[in-house]
Coordinates of C-alpha atoms in Angstrom, one line a residue:
M1 CA 0.0 0.0 0.0
R2 CA 2.9 2.3 0.7
A3 CA 4.2 1.7 -2.9
R4 CA 0.7 2.4 -4.2
Y5 CA 0.7 5.8 -2.4
R6 CA 4.1 6.7 -3.8
R7 CA 3.1 5.8 -7.4
I8 CA 0.1 8.0 -7.3
T9 CA 1.8 11.0 -5.8
R10 CA 4.9 10.7 -8.0
F11 CA 2.8 10.6 -11.1
A12 CA 0.9 13.7 -10.0
A13 CA 4.1 15.6 -9.0
R14 CA 5.8 14.8 -12.3
Y15 CA 3.0 16.1 -14.5
L16 CA 2.3 19.1 -12.3
V17 CA 5.9 20.2 -12.7
Q18 CA 5.7 19.6 -16.4
A19 CA 2.5 21.7 -16.7
W20 CA 4.1 24.5 -14.6
W21 CA 7.1 24.6 -16.9
Y22 CA 5.2 24.6 -20.2
E23 CA 2.2 26.6 -19.2
L24 CA 3.7 29.2 -16.8
V25 CA 7.5 29.5 -17.1
L26 CA 8.0 29.4 -20.8
P27 CA 5.2 31.9 -21.7
R28 CA 6.6 34.2 -19.0
F29 CA 9.8 34.4 -21.0
G30 CA 8.0 35.0 -24.3
M31 CA 8.2 31.4 -25.5
A32 CA 4.4 30.7 -25.6
R33 CA 4.7 29.3 -29.2
L34 CA 7.4 26.9 -28.0
A35 CA 5.1 25.8 -25.1
A36 CA 2.2 25.3 -27.5
R37 CA 4.2 23.2 -29.8
N38 CA 3.4 19.4 -29.4
R39 CA 0.9 20.3 -26.7
S40 CA -1.6 17.7 -28.1
M41 CA 1.0 15.0 -28.1
R42 CA 2.0 15.9 -24.5
M43 CA -1.7 15.7 -23.4
R44 CA -2.2 12.4 -25.2
R45 CA 1.0 11.0 -23.6
I46 CA -0.2 12.0 -20.1
A47 CA -3.6 10.5 -20.6
Q48 CA -2.0 7.2 -21.9
R49 CA 0.2 6.9 -18.9
F50 CA -2.6 7.7 -16.5
H51 CA -4.7 5.1 -18.3
V52 CA -2.0 2.5 -17.7
L53 CA -1.7 3.6 -14.1
A54 CA -5.4 3.5 -13.4
V55 CA -5.9 0.0 -15.0
D56 CA -2.9 -1.3 -13.1
L57 CA -3.9 0.1 -9.7
G58 CA -7.7 0.0 -10.0
G59 CA -9.6 1.4 -7.0
L60 CA -10.4 5.0 -7.0
M61 CA -8.0 5.7 -9.9
I62 CA -10.5 4.1 -12.2
K63 CA -13.2 6.5 -10.8
V64 CA -10.9 9.5 -11.3
G65 CA -10.2 8.5 -14.9
Q66 CA -13.9 7.9 -15.6
F67 CA -14.7 11.4 -14.3
M68 CA -12.0 13.0 -16.4
S69 CA -13.2 11.1 -19.5
S70 CA -16.7 12.8 -19.1
R71 CA -15.3 16.3 -18.7
L72 CA -15.5 17.2 -22.4
D73 CA -16.3 20.8 -21.4
V74 CA -13.0 21.5 -19.7
L75 CA -10.5 18.9 -20.8
P76 CA -9.0 18.6 -24.2
P77 CA -10.2 15.7 -26.4
E78 CA -6.7 14.1 -26.4
I79 CA -7.3 13.3 -22.7
T80 CA -11.0 12.5 -22.7
K81 CA -10.8 10.1 -25.7
E82 CA -7.9 8.2 -24.3
L83 CA -9.7 7.6 -21.0
E84 CA -13.1 6.6 -22.5
G85 CA -12.5 2.9 -22.3
L86 CA -11.7 2.8 -18.6
Q87 CA -15.2 1.8 -17.5
D88 CA -15.0 -1.5 -19.6
E89 CA -11.3 -2.4 -19.0
V90 CA -11.3 -3.3 -15.3
P91 CA -9.8 -6.8 -14.8
A92 CA -12.0 -9.2 -12.8
V93 CA -11.2 -10.7 -9.4
P94 CA -10.9 -14.6 -9.5
F95 CA -14.1 -16.2 -8.4
P96 CA -12.7 -18.1 -5.4
A97 CA -11.7 -14.8 -3.7
I98 CA -15.2 -13.4 -4.5
R99 CA -16.9 -16.5 -3.1
A100 CA -14.9 -16.3 0.1
L101 CA -15.9 -12.7 0.7
A102 CA -19.6 -13.3 -0.1
E103 CA -19.8 -16.4 2.2
A104 CA -18.1 -14.5 5.0
E105 CA -20.7 -11.7 4.6
L106 CA -23.8 -13.8 4.2
G107 CA -22.7 -16.3 6.9
V108 CA -23.7 -19.3 4.8
P109 CA -22.2 -21.2 1.8
L110 CA -23.2 -19.8 -1.6
E111 CA -25.0 -23.1 -2.4
R112 CA -27.4 -22.5 0.5
A113 CA -27.8 -18.8 -0.2
Y114 CA -28.6 -19.2 -3.9
A115 CA -29.8 -22.0 -6.2
F116 CA -27.2 -21.0 -8.8
V117 CA -24.3 -18.5 -9.1
D118 CA -22.5 -18.0 -12.4
P119 CA -18.7 -17.9 -11.7
T120 CA -18.1 -15.8 -14.8
P121 CA -18.7 -12.1 -13.9
L122 CA -21.4 -10.2 -15.7
A123 CA -19.4 -7.0 -15.2
A124 CA -16.3 -6.0 -13.3
A125 CA -16.1 -2.4 -11.9
S126 CA -13.4 -0.6 -10.0
L127 CA -14.9 -1.3 -6.5
G128 CA -16.8 -4.5 -7.1
Q129 CA -18.1 -7.0 -9.6
A130 CA -21.5 -8.6 -10.6
H131 CA -22.5 -12.2 -11.1
R132 CA -25.8 -13.6 -12.4
A133 CA -27.6 -15.9 -9.9
Q134 CA -30.9 -17.5 -9.0
L135 CA -32.5 -17.3 -5.6
S136 CA -33.3 -20.5 -3.7
A137 CA -36.9 -21.6 -3.8
P138 CA -37.9 -20.1 -0.4
D139 CA -36.2 -16.8 -1.1
A140 CA -37.7 -16.7 -4.6
E141 CA -41.2 -17.2 -3.2
Q142 CA -40.8 -14.5 -0.6
A143 CA -39.2 -12.0 -3.1
G144 CA -41.5 -12.7 -6.0
L145 CA -38.7 -13.2 -8.4
T146 CA -36.0 -15.8 -9.3
D147 CA -33.3 -14.3 -11.5
V148 CA -31.0 -11.9 -9.7
V149 CA -27.6 -10.2 -10.0
I150 CA -25.2 -10.3 -7.0
K151 CA -22.9 -7.4 -6.6
I152 CA -19.9 -8.3 -4.5
Q153 CA -17.1 -6.0 -3.3
R154 CA -13.5 -6.5 -4.3
P155 CA -11.5 -8.0 -1.4
G156 CA -9.4 -5.4 0.4
I157 CA -11.1 -2.5 -1.3
D158 CA -11.5 -0.6 2.0
E159 CA -7.8 -0.3 2.4
V160 CA -7.3 0.6 -1.2
V161 CA -9.8 3.4 -1.0
D162 CA -8.1 4.8 2.2
V163 CA -4.7 4.9 0.5
D164 CA -6.1 6.4 -2.7
L165 CA -7.9 9.1 -0.8
R166 CA -4.8 9.9 1.2
A167 CA -2.8 10.4 -2.1
L168 CA -5.6 12.5 -3.6
R169 CA -5.7 14.7 -0.5
K170 CA -1.9 15.3 -0.9
V171 CA -2.4 16.2 -4.6
G172 CA -5.3 18.5 -3.6
V173 CA -3.0 20.4 -1.2
W174 CA -0.5 20.9 -4.0
L175 CA -3.1 22.2 -6.4
S176 CA -4.5 24.5 -3.7
R177 CA -1.1 26.3 -3.7
V178 CA -1.5 27.2 -7.4
K179 CA -3.1 30.7 -7.5
V180 CA -5.0 30.2 -10.7
V181 CA -6.6 27.0 -9.3
R182 CA -7.1 28.4 -5.7
D183 CA -8.9 31.4 -7.0
R184 CA -11.5 29.3 -8.7
V185 CA -12.0 26.2 -6.6
E186 CA -11.3 24.9 -3.2
V187 CA -9.6 21.6 -4.2
P188 CA -9.3 20.0 -0.7
A189 CA -13.1 20.5 -0.3
L190 CA -13.7 18.8 -3.6
V191 CA -11.5 15.9 -2.6
E192 CA -13.5 15.5 0.6
E193 CA -16.7 15.5 -1.4
F194 CA -15.2 12.8 -3.7
A195 CA -14.2 10.9 -0.5
T196 CA -17.8 11.0 0.8
T197 CA -19.1 9.7 -2.5
S198 CA -16.5 6.9 -2.6
F199 CA -17.4 5.7 1.0
E200 CA -21.1 5.7 0.0
E201 CA -20.3 3.6 -3.1
I202 CA -18.6 0.8 -1.0
D203 CA -21.6 0.7 1.4
Y204 CA -24.1 -1.6 -0.4
L205 CA -26.8 -1.0 2.2
H206 CA -26.6 2.7 1.2
E207 CA -26.9 1.7 -2.5
A208 CA -29.9 -0.5 -1.8
A209 CA -31.6 2.4 -0.1
N210 CA -30.8 4.6 -3.0
A211 CA -32.3 2.1 -5.5
E212 CA -35.6 2.1 -3.6
R213 CA -35.7 5.8 -3.3
F214 CA -35.1 6.2 -7.0
A215 CA -37.8 3.7 -7.8
A216 CA -40.2 5.6 -5.6
D217 CA -39.5 8.8 -7.4
F218 CA -40.5 7.2 -10.7
A219 CA -43.2 4.9 -9.4
D220 CA -45.9 6.7 -11.5
D221 CA -43.7 7.3 -14.5
A222 CA -43.8 4.5 -17.1
R223 CA -40.6 5.8 -18.8
V224 CA -38.4 4.6 -16.0
G225 CA -37.9 1.4 -14.0
A226 CA -35.4 0.1 -11.4
P227 CA -34.5 -3.3 -10.0
A228 CA -36.1 -4.7 -6.8
V229 CA -33.8 -5.2 -3.8
V230 CA -33.6 -8.6 -2.2
W231 CA -32.9 -7.4 1.3
E232 CA -32.6 -11.0 2.8
R233 CA -29.4 -11.4 0.7
T234 CA -28.0 -7.9 1.1
T235 CA -25.2 -6.7 3.4
K236 CA -22.7 -3.9 3.5
R237 CA -20.5 -5.8 1.0
V238 CA -23.0 -8.0 -0.9
L239 CA -26.0 -6.6 -2.8
T240 CA -28.6 -8.8 -4.4
L241 CA -30.9 -7.1 -7.0
Q242 CA -33.5 -8.3 -9.5
D243 CA -31.9 -9.1 -12.9
V244 CA -33.1 -6.4 -15.3
T245 CA -30.4 -6.8 -18.0
A246 CA -31.8 -5.6 -21.4
I247 CA -30.5 -3.6 -24.4
K248 CA -27.6 -1.3 -23.5
I249 CA -28.6 2.3 -24.2
N250 CA -25.7 2.7 -26.7
D251 CA -26.4 -0.5 -28.6
L252 CA -27.8 1.1 -31.7
D253 CA -28.1 -2.2 -33.6
G254 CA -30.0 -3.8 -30.7
L255 CA -32.3 -0.8 -30.4
R256 CA -33.2 -0.9 -34.2
A257 CA -33.6 -4.6 -34.1
A258 CA -36.2 -4.1 -31.4
G259 CA -38.0 -1.5 -33.4
I260 CA -36.9 1.4 -31.2
D261 CA -35.7 4.7 -32.7
P262 CA -32.4 5.8 -31.2
A263 CA -33.3 9.5 -31.8
E264 CA -36.5 9.0 -29.7
V265 CA -34.3 7.3 -27.0
A266 CA -32.0 10.4 -27.0
Q267 CA -34.8 12.9 -26.5
T268 CA -36.5 10.8 -23.8
F269 CA -33.3 10.2 -22.0
A270 CA -32.5 13.9 -21.8
A271 CA -36.0 14.6 -20.5
V272 CA -35.7 11.9 -17.8
M273 CA -32.3 13.2 -16.6
F274 CA -33.8 16.8 -16.5
D275 CA -36.6 15.5 -14.4
Q276 CA -34.2 13.9 -11.9
L277 CA -32.2 17.1 -11.6
F278 CA -35.0 19.8 -11.6
E279 CA -38.0 17.9 -10.3
H280 CA -36.9 15.2 -7.9
G281 CA -33.6 16.7 -6.8
F282 CA -32.2 13.2 -6.6
F283 CA -30.3 12.0 -9.6
H284 CA -28.2 9.2 -11.0
A285 CA -24.7 10.7 -11.2
D286 CA -23.1 7.8 -13.3
P287 CA -25.4 7.3 -16.2
H288 CA -22.8 5.6 -18.5
P289 CA -23.9 2.9 -21.0
G290 CA -23.4 0.1 -18.6
N291 CA -25.8 1.6 -16.1
V292 CA -28.8 2.3 -18.3
F293 CA -30.8 -0.3 -20.2
V294 CA -33.6 0.1 -22.7
T295 CA -36.2 -2.5 -21.8
P296 CA -38.8 -3.4 -24.5
L297 CA -42.3 -3.8 -23.2
E298 CA -45.3 -5.8 -24.4
T299 CA -47.6 -3.4 -26.2
S300 CA -51.2 -3.3 -27.5
S301 CA -52.2 -2.9 -31.1
A302 CA -52.3 0.9 -30.9
S303 CA -50.7 3.0 -33.6
P304 CA -47.0 3.9 -33.2
R305 CA -47.8 7.6 -32.8
A306 CA -50.3 6.9 -30.1
L307 CA -47.8 4.6 -28.4
S308 CA -45.1 7.3 -28.4
E309 CA -47.5 9.9 -27.0
D310 CA -49.1 7.8 -24.3
R311 CA -47.0 7.3 -21.1
S312 CA -49.2 4.6 -19.6
D313 CA -47.6 1.2 -18.9
E314 CA -50.0 -0.5 -21.4
A315 CA -49.1 1.8 -24.3
R316 CA -45.4 2.4 -24.0
R317 CA -43.2 0.2 -26.2
W318 CA -40.1 0.5 -24.0
R319 CA -38.7 2.1 -20.9
F320 CA -35.3 2.9 -19.3
T321 CA -34.1 0.7 -16.5
F322 CA -31.3 2.2 -14.4
V323 CA -28.9 0.1 -12.3
D324 CA -25.9 0.8 -10.0
F325 CA -27.1 3.4 -7.5
G326 CA -23.8 3.8 -5.7
M327 CA -23.1 7.3 -7.1
M328 CA -26.2 9.4 -6.6
G329 CA -26.4 13.1 -6.2
E330 CA -28.8 15.4 -4.3
V331 CA -29.7 18.9 -5.4
P332 CA -30.5 21.3 -2.5
T333 CA -33.5 23.5 -3.0
N334 CA -31.4 26.7 -3.5
L335 CA -29.2 25.0 -6.1
R336 CA -32.2 23.5 -7.9
R337 CA -33.8 27.0 -8.1
G338 CA -30.6 28.4 -9.6
L339 CA -30.3 25.5 -12.1
R340 CA -33.9 26.1 -13.2
R341 CA -33.1 29.8 -13.7
V342 CA -30.1 28.9 -15.8
L343 CA -32.1 26.5 -17.9
I344 CA -34.9 29.0 -18.5
A345 CA -32.3 31.7 -19.5
A346 CA -30.5 29.3 -21.8
A347 CA -33.7 28.3 -23.6
S348 CA -34.7 32.0 -24.0
R349 CA -31.2 33.0 -25.2
D350 CA -31.0 35.5 -22.3
G351 CA -27.4 36.3 -21.6
K352 CA -28.0 38.5 -18.6
G353 CA -30.4 36.1 -17.1
L354 CA -27.9 33.2 -17.6
V355 CA -25.2 35.1 -15.7
E356 CA -27.7 35.9 -12.9
G357 CA -28.6 32.2 -12.8
I358 CA -24.9 31.2 -12.7
R359 CA -24.5 33.6 -9.8
D360 CA -27.5 32.0 -8.0
V361 CA -26.1 28.6 -8.5
G362 CA -23.0 29.7 -6.6
V363 CA -20.5 29.3 -9.4
L364 CA -19.6 33.0 -9.4
L365 CA -18.6 34.7 -6.2
P366 CA -20.7 37.7 -5.2
S367 CA -17.8 40.1 -5.8
A368 CA -17.6 39.2 -9.5
D369 CA -18.0 42.1 -11.9
T370 CA -20.2 40.4 -14.6
A371 CA -20.9 43.2 -17.1
E372 CA -18.3 41.9 -19.6
L373 CA -19.5 38.3 -19.1
E374 CA -23.1 39.3 -19.8
R375 CA -21.9 40.9 -23.1
A376 CA -20.0 37.7 -23.9
M377 CA -23.0 35.5 -23.3
T378 CA -25.3 37.8 -25.3
Q379 CA -22.9 37.6 -28.3
L380 CA -22.5 33.8 -27.8
F381 CA -26.2 33.3 -28.0
A382 CA -26.5 35.7 -31.0
R383 CA -24.0 33.7 -33.0
F384 CA -24.2 30.1 -31.8
G385 CA -27.5 29.9 -29.9
G386 CA -29.8 27.1 -31.0
M387 CA -27.2 25.1 -32.8
G388 CA -26.8 21.4 -32.2
F389 CA -23.5 19.5 -32.0
A390 CA -23.6 18.6 -35.7
E391 CA -24.1 22.2 -36.6
L392 CA -21.4 23.5 -34.3
Q393 CA -18.9 21.1 -35.9
A394 CA -19.6 22.7 -39.2
V395 CA -18.7 26.2 -37.9
D396 CA -15.4 27.7 -39.0
P397 CA -12.9 27.1 -36.2
R398 CA -11.6 30.6 -36.7
E399 CA -14.9 31.9 -35.4
F400 CA -14.5 30.0 -32.1
R401 CA -10.9 31.3 -31.9
A402 CA -12.0 34.9 -32.5
F403 CA -14.6 34.6 -29.7
A404 CA -12.0 33.0 -27.3
V405 CA -9.5 35.8 -28.0
E406 CA -12.1 38.5 -27.4
F407 CA -13.7 37.1 -24.2
G408 CA -11.1 34.6 -22.9
D409 CA -9.5 37.1 -20.6
V410 CA -13.0 38.1 -19.3
V411 CA -13.9 34.6 -18.3
R412 CA -10.5 33.7 -16.8
S413 CA -10.4 36.9 -14.7
L414 CA -13.7 36.1 -13.0
P415 CA -13.6 34.5 -9.5
F416 CA -15.3 31.1 -10.0
Q417 CA -16.0 28.4 -7.4
L418 CA -17.7 25.0 -7.6
P419 CA -20.5 24.7 -5.0
E420 CA -21.1 21.5 -3.0
N421 CA -22.6 18.6 -5.2
F422 CA -22.0 20.6 -8.4
L423 CA -19.3 18.2 -9.6
L424 CA -21.9 15.4 -9.7
V425 CA -24.4 17.6 -11.6
I426 CA -21.7 18.4 -14.1
R427 CA -20.8 14.7 -14.5
A428 CA -24.4 13.7 -15.0
M429 CA -25.0 16.4 -17.6
S430 CA -21.7 15.7 -19.4
L431 CA -22.6 12.0 -19.7
T432 CA -26.1 12.7 -20.7
S433 CA -25.1 15.1 -23.4
G434 CA -22.5 12.7 -24.8
M435 CA -24.9 9.8 -24.7
C436 CA -27.6 11.7 -26.6
S437 CA -25.2 12.8 -29.2
S438 CA -23.9 9.2 -29.8
L439 CA -27.5 8.0 -30.1
D440 CA -28.4 10.7 -32.6
P441 CA -25.6 12.8 -34.3
A442 CA -28.2 15.4 -35.1
F443 CA -29.3 15.7 -31.5
N444 CA -29.8 19.3 -30.5
I445 CA -29.7 20.0 -26.8
W446 CA -31.9 23.1 -27.4
D447 CA -34.7 20.9 -28.7
A448 CA -34.7 19.0 -25.4
V449 CA -34.2 22.2 -23.2
E450 CA -36.9 24.4 -24.7
P451 CA -40.0 22.3 -24.0
Y452 CA -38.8 21.6 -20.5
A453 CA -37.9 25.3 -19.9
N454 CA -41.3 26.4 -21.2
R455 CA -42.9 24.1 -18.6
L456 CA -40.8 25.5 -15.9
I457 CA -41.7 29.0 -17.0
R458 CA -45.4 28.1 -16.7
E459 CA -44.8 26.6 -13.2
E460 CA -43.0 29.8 -12.2
S461 CA -45.8 32.0 -13.5
G462 CA -47.5 31.9 -10.0
N463 CA -44.6 34.0 -8.7
V464 CA -44.9 36.7 -11.4
V465 CA -46.9 39.1 -9.3
Q466 CA -44.4 38.8 -6.4
A467 CA -41.5 39.4 -8.8
F468 CA -43.2 42.4 -10.3
A469 CA -43.8 43.9 -6.8
R470 CA -40.2 43.4 -5.9
E471 CA -39.1 45.0 -9.1
A472 CA -41.4 48.0 -8.5
V473 CA -40.0 48.5 -5.0
S474 CA -36.5 48.4 -6.4
V475 CA -37.4 51.0 -9.1
L476 CA -39.0 53.3 -6.5
G477 CA -35.8 53.0 -4.3
V478 CA -33.6 54.0 -7.2
S479 CA -35.9 56.9 -8.2
A480 CA -35.8 58.2 -4.6
R481 CA -32.0 58.2 -4.5
L482 CA -31.6 59.5 -8.1
P483 CA -31.8 63.3 -7.4
R484 CA -29.2 63.2 -4.6
R485 CA -26.8 61.1 -6.7
L486 CA -27.2 63.5 -9.7
D487 CA -26.5 66.5 -7.5
A488 CA -23.3 64.8 -6.2
V489 CA -22.1 64.0 -9.8
I490 CA -22.8 67.6 -10.9
T491 CA -20.8 69.0 -7.9
R492 CA -17.8 66.8 -8.7
V493 CA -17.9 67.9 -12.4
E494 CA -17.9 71.6 -11.3
E495 CA -15.0 71.0 -8.9
G496 CA -13.0 69.1 -11.6
R497 CA -12.9 65.9 -9.4
L498 CA -14.8 63.6 -11.8
T499 CA -12.7 60.7 -13.0
A500 CA -13.4 57.6 -15.1
Q501 CA -11.7 54.2 -14.5
S502 CA -11.4 51.2 -16.7
P503 CA -10.3 48.2 -14.5
R504 CA -9.7 46.1 -17.6
L505 CA -7.5 48.7 -19.2
E506 CA -5.6 49.3 -16.0
R507 CA -5.0 45.5 -15.6
R508 CA -3.7 45.3 -19.2
L509 CA -1.3 48.3 -18.6
R510 CA 0.1 46.8 -15.4
A511 CA 0.5 43.4 -17.2
L512 CA 2.4 45.2 -20.0
E513 CA 4.7 47.0 -17.5
R514 CA 5.5 43.7 -15.8
L515 CA 6.1 42.0 -19.1
G516 CA 8.5 44.8 -20.2
S517 CA 10.4 44.5 -16.9
R518 CA 10.7 40.7 -17.3
I519 CA 11.9 41.0 -20.9
L520 CA 14.6 43.5 -19.9
A521 CA 15.6 41.1 -17.1
A522 CA 15.7 38.2 -19.5
V523 CA 17.9 40.2 -21.9
L524 CA 20.3 41.1 -19.0
F525 CA 20.4 37.5 -17.9
A526 CA 21.3 36.3 -21.4
G527 CA 23.9 39.1 -22.0
L528 CA 25.7 38.5 -18.7
L529 CA 25.7 34.7 -19.1
I530 CA 27.1 34.9 -22.6
A531 CA 29.6 37.6 -21.7
G532 CA 30.8 35.5 -18.8
A533 CA 31.1 32.4 -20.9
V534 CA 33.2 34.3 -23.5
V535 CA 35.5 36.1 -21.0
R536 CA 36.0 33.1 -18.7
P537 CA 38.7 31.2 -20.7
D538 CA 40.9 34.4 -20.6
D539 CA 39.9 35.7 -17.2
P540 CA 38.3 32.9 -15.1
V541 CA 37.6 35.2 -12.1
F542 CA 35.8 38.0 -14.0
G543 CA 34.0 35.5 -16.2
T544 CA 32.7 33.6 -13.2
V545 CA 31.6 36.9 -11.5
L546 CA 29.6 37.8 -14.7
M547 CA 28.0 34.4 -14.9
S548 CA 27.1 34.5 -11.2
L549 CA 25.6 38.0 -11.6
S550 CA 23.4 36.7 -14.4
G551 CA 21.3 34.9 -11.8
L552 CA 20.0 38.1 -10.3
P553 CA 18.0 39.2 -13.4
L554 CA 16.9 35.6 -13.9
L555 CA 15.4 35.5 -10.4
Y556 CA 13.7 38.8 -11.0
A557 CA 12.1 37.6 -14.2
L558 CA 10.8 34.5 -12.5
L559 CA 9.5 36.1 -9.4
A560 CA 8.3 39.5 -10.7
G561 CA 4.8 38.3 -11.4
L562 CA 4.4 36.7 -8.0
L563 CA 5.8 39.8 -6.2
A564 CA 3.5 42.1 -8.2
R565 CA 0.4 40.0 -7.2
R566 CA 1.4 40.0 -3.5
T567 CA 1.9 43.7 -3.4
G568 CA -1.3 44.4 -5.4
A569 CA 0.6 46.0 -8.3

């Protein structure tokens, strides 16, 4: 376990130093082009080596890789693509070790607990693996079902999780010392949230309770089903569930063979995930293809159109069946309210409303000056709003680059933070978006958002009068203060004390001044070093002095930015 801890921390340290060198040091010396050269290859190499590390170590490293593979929004495709296969590449534990753990947990031999257990695993995950089985006759009669799936923890996983979390906490401390990271997110807090989720995942009693709560949320919704829990054969490390295996959601050939339209599946899946987030506030945070099945249902002779429009059990042709409830997220009321506001603003292409919703969610700190961000969002909606992924891929990349050049500094300068539970929301939405696009390349997220947002707007209409009253009070307050403020402005104009400030321009000027100083220091460093090297063969003392003095401007160039930030320059 000590060697495992060292491997994880050494891997992280190596590539953090590499990122510091290429992304911070080289650009500071005007070598940004050199740093950008071969960046894609470097990213791919890092992802490949992490892939090998994660498969070799297993445990939480697989979970970390799976999370990174879903972050298409913030990580380059070189990394996400390389890590996509992690969920299907976990090696299985030999069945004798699995049998020993299960029998120790259940307190009886497997032959007495079950009528049959398949020694070949149905699936192998990073924290446990699943086997098909059949209940004994008495248990089957009591449970009302025979075919089940047993989920059994990997032996020794508790110790593995403890070591992995200790290593991740260490890496979190390192990242929290990087200003650009520290200003946007409290990494140690995110690691602790990840730790809480991980401990819940290895408690199968908690997962069983999650499964029943999820089933209760959708008890009256024919679009969604969940497996029944066999509590008599469930412990903290062994979970027995009804076998609900069906067509994997990403099995396009299987869906078409069953007469199910993948495009319809994509639209319904997006709606179901939106309901979990915005209606129930309790959502499946790991909806990858292995955890979501499409289950064909027996149908009546109604027309296909009537079947697709009717949600009743008798009329629907298929439904989703979710499994693996170890990673579930909860959305507090205030976060759900902010997310609803973001969704409504996005559907109505309201840049200002979107920024206000983001602030309500807690992603933006209250001190953030969002005027430029509102302008950026307004222009973003004007140009790219309403486009699906297929349409966005056809847009000239130069347009995206131009937008990034104009507004990149604005976004990077804002103080962001990730609120509690928000990582799981991002993960669920990232997986949902990717899944829907793979089912239907022409899938347009706006088509899924707009009807849902319209319904939310109707539900929120009861609060319109209250909102209007609050706005009226606000306007009256501004009107009452306006004469005094106008008088103060006129007085300052008459006295010649009126000034105008542009924080953005001032920041740019300060940055240029610091850049000029560092360039001069770099020139002095190079000049002294070369002069010393030339003079040293003839005058070793003087040459050594010159080469030693070259270290002073080098230190200044490296530390100037840090000193300027600390002094507020």
